[in-house]
XYZ file of C-alpha atoms in Angstrom:
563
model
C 129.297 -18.479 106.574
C 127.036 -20.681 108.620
C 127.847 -23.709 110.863
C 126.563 -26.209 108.870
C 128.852 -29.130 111.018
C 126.215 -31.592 112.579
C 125.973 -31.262 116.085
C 125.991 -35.030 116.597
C 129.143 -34.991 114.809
C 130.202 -32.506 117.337
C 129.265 -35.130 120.159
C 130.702 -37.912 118.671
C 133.968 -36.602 118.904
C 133.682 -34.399 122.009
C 133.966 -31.211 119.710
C 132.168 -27.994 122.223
C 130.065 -25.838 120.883
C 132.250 -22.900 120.207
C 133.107 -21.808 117.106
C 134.222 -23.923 113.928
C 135.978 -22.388 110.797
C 135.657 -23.749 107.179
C 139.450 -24.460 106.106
C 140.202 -22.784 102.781
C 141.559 -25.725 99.638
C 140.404 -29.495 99.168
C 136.479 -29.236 98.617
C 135.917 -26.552 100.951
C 134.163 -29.260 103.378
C 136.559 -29.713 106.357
C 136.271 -27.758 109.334
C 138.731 -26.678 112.126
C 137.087 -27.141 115.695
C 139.226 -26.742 118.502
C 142.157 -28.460 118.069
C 140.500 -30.885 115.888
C 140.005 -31.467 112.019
C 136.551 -32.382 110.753
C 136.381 -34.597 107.738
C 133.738 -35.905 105.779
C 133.390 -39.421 105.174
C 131.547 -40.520 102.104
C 133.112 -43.583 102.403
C 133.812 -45.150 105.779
C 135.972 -47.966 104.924
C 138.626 -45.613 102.842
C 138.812 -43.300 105.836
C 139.109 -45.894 108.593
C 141.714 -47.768 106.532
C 143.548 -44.015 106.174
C 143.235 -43.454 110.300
C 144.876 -47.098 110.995
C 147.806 -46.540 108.798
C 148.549 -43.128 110.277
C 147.656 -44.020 113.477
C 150.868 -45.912 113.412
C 152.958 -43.753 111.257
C 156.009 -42.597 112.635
C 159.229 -40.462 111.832
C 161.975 -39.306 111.715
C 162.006 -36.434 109.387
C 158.215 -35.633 108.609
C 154.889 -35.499 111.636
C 151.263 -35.982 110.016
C 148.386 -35.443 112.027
C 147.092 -38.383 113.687
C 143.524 -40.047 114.057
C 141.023 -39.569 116.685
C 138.123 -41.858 117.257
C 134.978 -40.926 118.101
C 133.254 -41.803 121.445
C 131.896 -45.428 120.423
C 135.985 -46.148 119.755
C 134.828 -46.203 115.856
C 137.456 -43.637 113.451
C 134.109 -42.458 111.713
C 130.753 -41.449 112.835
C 127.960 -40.211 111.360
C 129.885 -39.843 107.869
C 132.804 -37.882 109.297
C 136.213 -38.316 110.653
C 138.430 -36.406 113.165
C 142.016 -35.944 112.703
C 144.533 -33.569 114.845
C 145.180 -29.979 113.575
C 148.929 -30.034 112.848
C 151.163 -26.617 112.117
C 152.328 -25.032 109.312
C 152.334 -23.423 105.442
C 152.938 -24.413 102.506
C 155.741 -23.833 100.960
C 157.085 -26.319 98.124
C 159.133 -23.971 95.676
C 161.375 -22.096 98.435
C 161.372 -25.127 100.700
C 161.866 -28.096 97.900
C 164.869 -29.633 99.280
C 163.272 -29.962 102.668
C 159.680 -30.786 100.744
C 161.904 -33.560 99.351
C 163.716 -34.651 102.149
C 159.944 -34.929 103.675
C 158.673 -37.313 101.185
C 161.665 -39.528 100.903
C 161.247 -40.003 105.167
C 157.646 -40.331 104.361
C 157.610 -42.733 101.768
C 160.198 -44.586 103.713
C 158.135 -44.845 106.732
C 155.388 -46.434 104.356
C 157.489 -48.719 102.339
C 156.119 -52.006 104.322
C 152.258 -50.879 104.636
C 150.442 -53.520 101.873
C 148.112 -51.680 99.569
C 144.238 -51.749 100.824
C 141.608 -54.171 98.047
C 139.996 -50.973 97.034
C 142.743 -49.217 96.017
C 142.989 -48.371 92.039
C 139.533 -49.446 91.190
C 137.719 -46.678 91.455
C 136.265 -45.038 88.135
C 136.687 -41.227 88.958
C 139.175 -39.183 86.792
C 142.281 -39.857 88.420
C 142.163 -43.505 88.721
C 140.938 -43.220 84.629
C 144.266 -41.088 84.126
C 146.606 -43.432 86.370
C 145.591 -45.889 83.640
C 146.292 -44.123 81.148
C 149.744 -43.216 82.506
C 150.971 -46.840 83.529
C 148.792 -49.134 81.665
C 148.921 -48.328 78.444
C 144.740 -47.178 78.749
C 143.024 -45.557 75.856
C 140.656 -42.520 76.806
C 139.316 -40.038 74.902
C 141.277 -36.509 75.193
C 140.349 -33.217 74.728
C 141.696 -32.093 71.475
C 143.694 -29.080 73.107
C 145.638 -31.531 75.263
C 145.338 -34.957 72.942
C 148.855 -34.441 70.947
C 150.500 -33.154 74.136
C 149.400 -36.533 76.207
C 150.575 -38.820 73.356
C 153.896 -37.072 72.677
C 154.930 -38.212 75.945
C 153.117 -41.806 76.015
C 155.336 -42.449 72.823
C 158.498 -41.418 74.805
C 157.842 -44.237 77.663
C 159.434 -46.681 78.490
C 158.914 -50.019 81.003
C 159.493 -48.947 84.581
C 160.805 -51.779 86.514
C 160.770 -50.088 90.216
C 159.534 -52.112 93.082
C 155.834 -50.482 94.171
C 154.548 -49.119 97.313
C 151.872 -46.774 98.863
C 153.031 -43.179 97.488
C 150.838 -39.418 97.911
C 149.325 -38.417 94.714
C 149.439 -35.090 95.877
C 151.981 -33.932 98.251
C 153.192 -30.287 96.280
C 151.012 -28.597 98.449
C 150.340 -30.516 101.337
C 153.363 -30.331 103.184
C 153.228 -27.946 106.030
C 156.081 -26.179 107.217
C 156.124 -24.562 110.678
C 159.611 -23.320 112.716
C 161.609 -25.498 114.908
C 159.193 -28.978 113.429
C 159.544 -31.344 111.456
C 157.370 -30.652 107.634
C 154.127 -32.136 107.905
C 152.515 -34.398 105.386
C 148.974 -34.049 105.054
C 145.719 -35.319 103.174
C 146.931 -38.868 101.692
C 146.108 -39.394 98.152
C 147.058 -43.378 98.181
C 148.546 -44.839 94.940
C 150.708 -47.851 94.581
C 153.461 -47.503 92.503
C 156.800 -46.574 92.875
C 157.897 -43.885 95.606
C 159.450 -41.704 93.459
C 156.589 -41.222 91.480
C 155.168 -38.744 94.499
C 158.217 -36.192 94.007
C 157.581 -36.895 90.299
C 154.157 -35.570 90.404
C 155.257 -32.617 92.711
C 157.553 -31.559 90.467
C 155.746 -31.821 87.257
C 152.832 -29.251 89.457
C 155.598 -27.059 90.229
C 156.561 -26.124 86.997
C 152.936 -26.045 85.257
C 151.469 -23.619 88.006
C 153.763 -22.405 90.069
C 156.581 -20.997 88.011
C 159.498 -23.371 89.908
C 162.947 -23.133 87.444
C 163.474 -26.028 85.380
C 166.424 -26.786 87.986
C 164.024 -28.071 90.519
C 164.765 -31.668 88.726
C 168.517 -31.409 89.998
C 167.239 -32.145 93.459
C 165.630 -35.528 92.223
C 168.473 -36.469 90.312
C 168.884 -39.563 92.514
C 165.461 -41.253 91.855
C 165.780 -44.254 89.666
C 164.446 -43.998 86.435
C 163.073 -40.136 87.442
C 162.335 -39.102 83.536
C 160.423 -41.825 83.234
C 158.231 -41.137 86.402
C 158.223 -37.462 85.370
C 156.663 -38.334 82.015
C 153.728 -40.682 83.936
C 153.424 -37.463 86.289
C 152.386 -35.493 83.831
C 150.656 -37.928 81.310
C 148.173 -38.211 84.774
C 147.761 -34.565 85.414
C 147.423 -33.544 81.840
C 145.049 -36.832 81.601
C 142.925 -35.867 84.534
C 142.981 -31.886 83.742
C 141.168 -33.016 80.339
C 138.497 -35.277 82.085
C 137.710 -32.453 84.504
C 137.814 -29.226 82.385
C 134.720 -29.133 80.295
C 134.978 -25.735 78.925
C 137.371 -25.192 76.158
C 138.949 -22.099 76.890
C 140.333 -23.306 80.592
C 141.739 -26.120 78.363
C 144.265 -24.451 76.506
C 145.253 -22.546 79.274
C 145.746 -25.944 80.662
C 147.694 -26.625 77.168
C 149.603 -23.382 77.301
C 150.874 -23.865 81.047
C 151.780 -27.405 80.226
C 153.654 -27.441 76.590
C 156.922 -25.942 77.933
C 157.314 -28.870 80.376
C 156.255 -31.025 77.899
C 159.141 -29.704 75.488
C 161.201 -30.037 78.737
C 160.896 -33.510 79.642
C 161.348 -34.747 76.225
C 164.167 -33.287 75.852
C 165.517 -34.546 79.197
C 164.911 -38.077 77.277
C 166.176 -37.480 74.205
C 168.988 -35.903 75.644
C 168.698 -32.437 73.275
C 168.411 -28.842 74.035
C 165.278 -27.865 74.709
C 163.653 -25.698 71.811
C 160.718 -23.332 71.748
C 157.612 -23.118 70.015
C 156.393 -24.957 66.678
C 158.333 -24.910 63.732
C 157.970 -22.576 61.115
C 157.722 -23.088 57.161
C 161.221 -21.278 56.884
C 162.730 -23.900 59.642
C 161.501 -26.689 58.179
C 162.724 -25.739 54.749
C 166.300 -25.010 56.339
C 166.691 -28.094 57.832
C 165.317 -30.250 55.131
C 167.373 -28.425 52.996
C 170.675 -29.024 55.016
C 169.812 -32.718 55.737
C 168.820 -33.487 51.864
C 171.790 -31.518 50.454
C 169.759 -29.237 48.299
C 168.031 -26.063 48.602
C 164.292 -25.831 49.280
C 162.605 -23.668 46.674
C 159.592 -23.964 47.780
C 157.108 -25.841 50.963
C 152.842 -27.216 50.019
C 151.012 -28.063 52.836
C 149.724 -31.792 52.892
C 145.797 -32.181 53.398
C 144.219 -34.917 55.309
C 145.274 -37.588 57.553
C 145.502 -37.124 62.012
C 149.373 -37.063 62.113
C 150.925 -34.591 65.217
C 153.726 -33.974 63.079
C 154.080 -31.069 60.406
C 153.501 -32.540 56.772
C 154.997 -30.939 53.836
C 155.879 -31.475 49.675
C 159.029 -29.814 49.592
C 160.406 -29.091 46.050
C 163.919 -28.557 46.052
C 166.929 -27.381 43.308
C 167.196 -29.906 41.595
C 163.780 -30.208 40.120
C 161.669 -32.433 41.824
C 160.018 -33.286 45.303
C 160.236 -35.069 48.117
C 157.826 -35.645 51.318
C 158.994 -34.092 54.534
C 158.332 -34.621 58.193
C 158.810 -32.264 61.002
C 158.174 -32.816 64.639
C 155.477 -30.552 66.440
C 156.587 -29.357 69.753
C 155.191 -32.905 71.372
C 156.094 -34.815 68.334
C 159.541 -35.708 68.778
C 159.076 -39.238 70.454
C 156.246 -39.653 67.493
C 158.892 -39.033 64.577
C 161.449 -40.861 66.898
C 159.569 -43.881 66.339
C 158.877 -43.578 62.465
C 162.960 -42.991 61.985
C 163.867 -46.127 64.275
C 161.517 -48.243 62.024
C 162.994 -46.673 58.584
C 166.584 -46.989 59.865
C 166.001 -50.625 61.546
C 164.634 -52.042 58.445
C 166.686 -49.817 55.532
C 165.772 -49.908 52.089
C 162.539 -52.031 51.733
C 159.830 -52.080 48.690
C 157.198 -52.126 51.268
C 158.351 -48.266 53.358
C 158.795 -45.505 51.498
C 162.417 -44.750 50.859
C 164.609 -42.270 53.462
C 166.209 -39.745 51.933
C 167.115 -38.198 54.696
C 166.771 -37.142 58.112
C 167.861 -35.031 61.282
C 167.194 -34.629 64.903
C 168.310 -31.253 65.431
C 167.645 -28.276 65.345
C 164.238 -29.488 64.157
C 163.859 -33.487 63.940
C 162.861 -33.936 60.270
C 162.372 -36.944 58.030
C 162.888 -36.743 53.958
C 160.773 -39.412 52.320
C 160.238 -40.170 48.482
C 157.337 -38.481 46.718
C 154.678 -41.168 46.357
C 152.924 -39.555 43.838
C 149.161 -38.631 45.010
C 147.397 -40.316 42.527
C 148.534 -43.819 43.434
C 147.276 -43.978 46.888
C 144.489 -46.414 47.936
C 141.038 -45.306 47.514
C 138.746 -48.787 47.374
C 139.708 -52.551 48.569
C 139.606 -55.022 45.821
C 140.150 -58.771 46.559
C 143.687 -58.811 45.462
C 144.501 -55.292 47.477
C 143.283 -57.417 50.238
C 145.175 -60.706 49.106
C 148.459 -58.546 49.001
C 148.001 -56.317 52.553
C 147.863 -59.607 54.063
C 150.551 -60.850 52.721
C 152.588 -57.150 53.218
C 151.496 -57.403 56.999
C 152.576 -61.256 57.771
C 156.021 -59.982 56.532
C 156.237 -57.027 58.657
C 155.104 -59.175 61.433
C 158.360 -61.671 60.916
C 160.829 -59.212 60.242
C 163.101 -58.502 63.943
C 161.682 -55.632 66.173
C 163.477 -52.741 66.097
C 164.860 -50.989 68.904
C 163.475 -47.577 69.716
C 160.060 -48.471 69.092
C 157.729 -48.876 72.466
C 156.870 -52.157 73.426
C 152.842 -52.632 73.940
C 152.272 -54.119 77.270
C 148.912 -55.354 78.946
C 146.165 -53.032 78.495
C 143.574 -51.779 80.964
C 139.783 -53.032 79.871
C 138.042 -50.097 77.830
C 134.912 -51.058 79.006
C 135.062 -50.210 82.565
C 135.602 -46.900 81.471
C 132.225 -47.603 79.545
C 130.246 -48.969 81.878
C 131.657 -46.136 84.456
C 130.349 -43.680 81.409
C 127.648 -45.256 78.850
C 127.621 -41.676 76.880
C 130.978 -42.386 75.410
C 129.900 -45.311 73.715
C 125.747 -44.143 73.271
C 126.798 -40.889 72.047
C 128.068 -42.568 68.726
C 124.624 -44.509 67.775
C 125.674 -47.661 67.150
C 123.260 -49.419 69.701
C 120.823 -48.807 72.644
C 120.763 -48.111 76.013
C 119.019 -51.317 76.689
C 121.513 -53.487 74.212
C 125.083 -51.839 76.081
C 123.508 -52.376 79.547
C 122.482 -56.511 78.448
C 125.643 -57.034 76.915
C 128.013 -55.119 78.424
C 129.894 -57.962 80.777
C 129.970 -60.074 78.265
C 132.116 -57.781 76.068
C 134.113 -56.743 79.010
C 134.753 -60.736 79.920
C 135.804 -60.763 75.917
C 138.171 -58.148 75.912
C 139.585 -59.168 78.897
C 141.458 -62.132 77.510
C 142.843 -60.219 74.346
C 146.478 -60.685 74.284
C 148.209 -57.478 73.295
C 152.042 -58.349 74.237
C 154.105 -59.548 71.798
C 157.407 -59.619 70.111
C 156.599 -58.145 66.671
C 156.931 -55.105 64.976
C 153.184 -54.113 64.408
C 151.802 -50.856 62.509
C 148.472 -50.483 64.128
C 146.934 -48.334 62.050
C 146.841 -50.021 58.368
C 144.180 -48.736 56.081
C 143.408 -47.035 53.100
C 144.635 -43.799 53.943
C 147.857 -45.402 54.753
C 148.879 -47.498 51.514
C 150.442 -46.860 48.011
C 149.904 -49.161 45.125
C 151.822 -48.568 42.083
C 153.060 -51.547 39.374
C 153.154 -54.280 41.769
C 154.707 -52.344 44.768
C 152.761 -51.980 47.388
C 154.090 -49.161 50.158
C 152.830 -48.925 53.717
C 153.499 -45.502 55.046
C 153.249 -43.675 58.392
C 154.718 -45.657 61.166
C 153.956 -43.319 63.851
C 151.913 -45.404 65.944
C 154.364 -48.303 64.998
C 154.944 -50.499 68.332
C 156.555 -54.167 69.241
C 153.428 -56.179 70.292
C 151.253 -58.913 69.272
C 150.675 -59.799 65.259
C 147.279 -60.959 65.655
C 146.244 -57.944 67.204
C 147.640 -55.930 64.122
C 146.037 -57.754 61.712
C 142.576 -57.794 63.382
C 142.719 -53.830 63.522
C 143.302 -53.724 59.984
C 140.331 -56.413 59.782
C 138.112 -53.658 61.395
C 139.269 -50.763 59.547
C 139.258 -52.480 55.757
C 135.444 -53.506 56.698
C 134.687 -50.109 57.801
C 136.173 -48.347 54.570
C 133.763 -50.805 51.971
C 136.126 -54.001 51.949
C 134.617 -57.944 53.560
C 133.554 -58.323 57.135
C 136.778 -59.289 59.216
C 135.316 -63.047 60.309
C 136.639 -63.672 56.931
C 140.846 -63.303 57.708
C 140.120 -63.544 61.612
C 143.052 -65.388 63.257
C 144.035 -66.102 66.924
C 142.026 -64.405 69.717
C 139.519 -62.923 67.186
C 136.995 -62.476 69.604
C 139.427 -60.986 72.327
C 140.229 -58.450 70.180
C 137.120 -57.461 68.348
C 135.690 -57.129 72.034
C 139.000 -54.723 72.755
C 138.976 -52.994 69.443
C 135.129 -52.295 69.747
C 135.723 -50.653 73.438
C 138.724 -48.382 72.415
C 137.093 -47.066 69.559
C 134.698 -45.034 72.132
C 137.478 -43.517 74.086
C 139.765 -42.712 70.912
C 136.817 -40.626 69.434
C 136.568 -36.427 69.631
C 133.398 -34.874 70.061
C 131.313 -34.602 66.705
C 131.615 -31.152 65.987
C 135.549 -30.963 66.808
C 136.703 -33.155 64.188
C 133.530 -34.570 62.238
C 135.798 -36.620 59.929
C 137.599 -38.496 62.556
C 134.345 -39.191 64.347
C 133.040 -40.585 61.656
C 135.753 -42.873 60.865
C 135.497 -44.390 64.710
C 132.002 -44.556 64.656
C 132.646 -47.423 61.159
C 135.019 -48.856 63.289
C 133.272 -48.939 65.986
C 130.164 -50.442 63.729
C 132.143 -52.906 62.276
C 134.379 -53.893 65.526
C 131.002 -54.278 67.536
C 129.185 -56.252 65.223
C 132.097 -58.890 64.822
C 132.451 -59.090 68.397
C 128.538 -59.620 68.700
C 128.879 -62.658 66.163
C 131.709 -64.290 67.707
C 130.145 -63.827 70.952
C 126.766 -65.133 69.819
C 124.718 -62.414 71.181
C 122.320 -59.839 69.437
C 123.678 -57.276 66.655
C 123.917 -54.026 68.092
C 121.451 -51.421 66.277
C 121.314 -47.812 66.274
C 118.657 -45.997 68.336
C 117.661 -43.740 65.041
């Protein structure tokens, strides 16, 4: 390969003229010259910030190579910085106690350095996926890796660890060499809490590089480690799906990652970790043992976006009952329906538990709602009496075991970073997004989500039963303890996009807020057309009818499609 280092980045940093090798990994741009480290610098505040903190940086019990400024005194010239060679290999599955020991000294040694302005607001994949891990943020997944990403959202839980400046990255980049200290290299900055570096490690080191499941022992002094180890791997699996366009490298992505998956929700739930999906035969066995009568026979159940396994189940005694069974990243999900069901008991408004288990397969028994009695149109008093369904819901006390919503990131930075999520849906121009764009952003900024009421969040057609005066809201998947307003205003959206009255008519509290942060999510929460037509569909109505609201309330323009 050519020298294609500048030779008056060679002068600024008194680099000769002998030879220069391209170092293998990163972006295959850094270059070893003498005993010096060539670095590009797209950005020149990031890397003089990085020189400055490890400029000072000191042991015991890891080295990093240190900064080296360039003639004019400056730690970047011409676009590159210059950084000592340091010794070593990696090593992080044979050496992971030492790997560990190095990042606990490391992290120590950067416990009191405050976190740089810049940091966190970029718009690149991993600061997206960071987002997504600790914020609650709504992207849109690839469907290989969606279920996988929200089995272990649902299995979260606050994390109340003081934060600090922590490598995003540091499986592979620490260097060991004989007789020295390891060697962290190439800083990945985050701020949040220091275990969440060994966290990520680890979560690597299983995927990819075939470390044993006991790997986790080592970290089994971290505070609140299973919940850093779910965030690690919400991130990766987050950014593997923003950066993998191609299908077929996703599941492989999917297929490396489900096993750790299964194993880290089990850590939480505290059962044996199982294998693979569940078969027809499994779910009839356990539904059989939990209701107390054999199974005869399993239909499948059409329609609907649920991760779990839906089934009619007729059983000995002559009738049928609904059953659902957990995929293999479903547990938390079906966790979260049962806590609701056995919280509230025997209600008109939920169908009625029959039964349920958690192992070997985590199933729920429901009543047979027969199919015919399922909404299909909104007519005023359907609407009169969802209302009235959902302000008792909202009063009734939040039940434990169900996550607790807190402030979400702002959907539309992820827009504005990427119009095409939003433009690719037709639902208004180029022209309209880029005029109105703040304003929605400014809207959906002051949308309170936090609450202390059990909410559904997804209450629609689909979703409710009407029979002689009872009306029955089913799947609680998605169920969460947040604010009522914002409940209600979702269910504003969807009843206007499936035929019913436009939601300024039953707005409440922070209407605007919220049809600005409904609008944005509905983007991010949609597949690509010709992956799952129906689903895009439905977003694209809610999207229609979420944007238009917010344009009224806001006073500005209707959106209009391009075509």
């Amino acid at each position: 390969m050519s020298d294609d280092l500048p030779v008056e980045v060679r002068t600024a940093f008194g680099v000769s003229s002998g030879p220069v090798r391209l170092l293998p990994g990163g972006d295959g741009t850094c270059w070893l010259a003498g005993e010096l480290v060539l670095k590009p610098a797209p950005h020149p505040a990031v890397a003089s910030w990085l020189a400055e903190v490890f400029a000072d940086l000191r042991g015991p019990g890891f080295r990093v190579p240190l900064p080296v400024r360039a003639a004019d005194g400056s730690w970047v010239a011409g676009g590159w910085a210059a950084w000592t060679a340091v010794e070593g290999e990696p090593d992080p599955v044979a050496r992971w106690p030492d790997l560990v020991a190095a990042s606990r000294a490391f992290h120590a040694a950067l416990a009191g350095v405050p976190a740089p302005d810049w940091l966190g607001r970029g718009r690149n994949r991993w600061v997206v996926a960071e987002r997504v891990a600790w914020d609650q943020a709504e992207v849109e997944l690839a469907p290989e890796l969606s279920d996988l990403v929200e089995g272990l959202r649902v299995a979260t839980r606050p994390v109340r660890l003081p934060n600090q400046l922590v490598h995003g990255d540091i499986a592979g980049n620490v260097l060991f060499a004989a007789g020295q200290p390891p060697a962290v290299t190439d800083f990945s900055p985050s701020w949040r809490p220091a275990g969440y570096a060994l966290a990520i490690a680890a979560v690597d080191l299983l995927t990819w590089s075939a470390a044993p499941p006991s790997i986790l022992d080592e970290l089994a002094s971290e505070d609140d480690i299973d919940q850093l180890l779910l965030r690690a791997l919400i991130w990766r699996l987050v950014t593997e799906s923003l950066g993998r366009p191609d299908p077929g490298s996703r599941q492989a992505v999917r297929r490396a990652n489900e096993p750790v998956v299964e194993l880290l929700l089990s850590r939480v739930s505290g059962r044996p970790v199982t294998t693979g999906p569940a078969t027809d035969a499994d779910i009839a066995a356990s539904a059989g043992r939990a209701l107390g009568r054999e199974i005869t026979g399993l239909r499948p159940v059409t329609g609907g976006h649920s991760r779990s396994v839906a089934r009619i189940a007729d059983h000995a005694g002559g009738g049928s009952v609904f059953v659902k069974a957990a995929a293999p990243a479903g547990r938390a999900e079906l966790g979260v329906e049962l806590a609701v069901y056995e919280a509230l008991g025997d209600r008109p408004f939920l169908p009625r538990l029959l039964a349920s288990t958690s192992e070997p397969l985590p199933i729920l028994v429901l009543e047979m709602l027969e199919q015919d009695h399922w909404v299909r149109d909104w007519t005023a008093p359907l609407v009169a009496a969802t209302r009235k369904l959902l302000h008792g819901v909202h009063t009734l006390p939040a039940p434990s075991g169900v996550p607790v919503l807190r402030e979400t990131s702002n959907p539309w930075e992820t827009i504005a970073a990427d119009p095409a999520r939003l433009l690719r849906m037709n639902v208004c121009s180029r022209r309209w997004l880029a005029a109105h764009l703040e304003t929605l952003h400014a809207a959906a900024a002051e949308a309170p989500t936090e609450g202390d009421s059990l909410i559904h969040r997804d209450v629609r057609a689909a979703n409710l039963w009407c029979r002689d005066g009872r009306l029955v809201l089913a799947d609680w998947a998605s169920a969460a303890i947040g604010d009522p307003w914002l409940d209600h205003h979702l269910w504003l959206v969807a009843l206007h996009a499936e035929g019913g009255p436009v939601p300024d008519t039953g707005q409440g509290p922070h209407a605007t807020g919220h049809a600005a942060l409904i609008a944005g999510q509905q983007p991010l929460l949609t597949p690509a057309r010709d992956t799952n037509p129906a689903l895009f569909d439905q977003r694209r109505r809610r999207l229609t009818a979420a944007l238009s609201w917010a344009a009224r309330l806001l006073r500005i323009p209707p959106p209009q499609p391009t075509t």
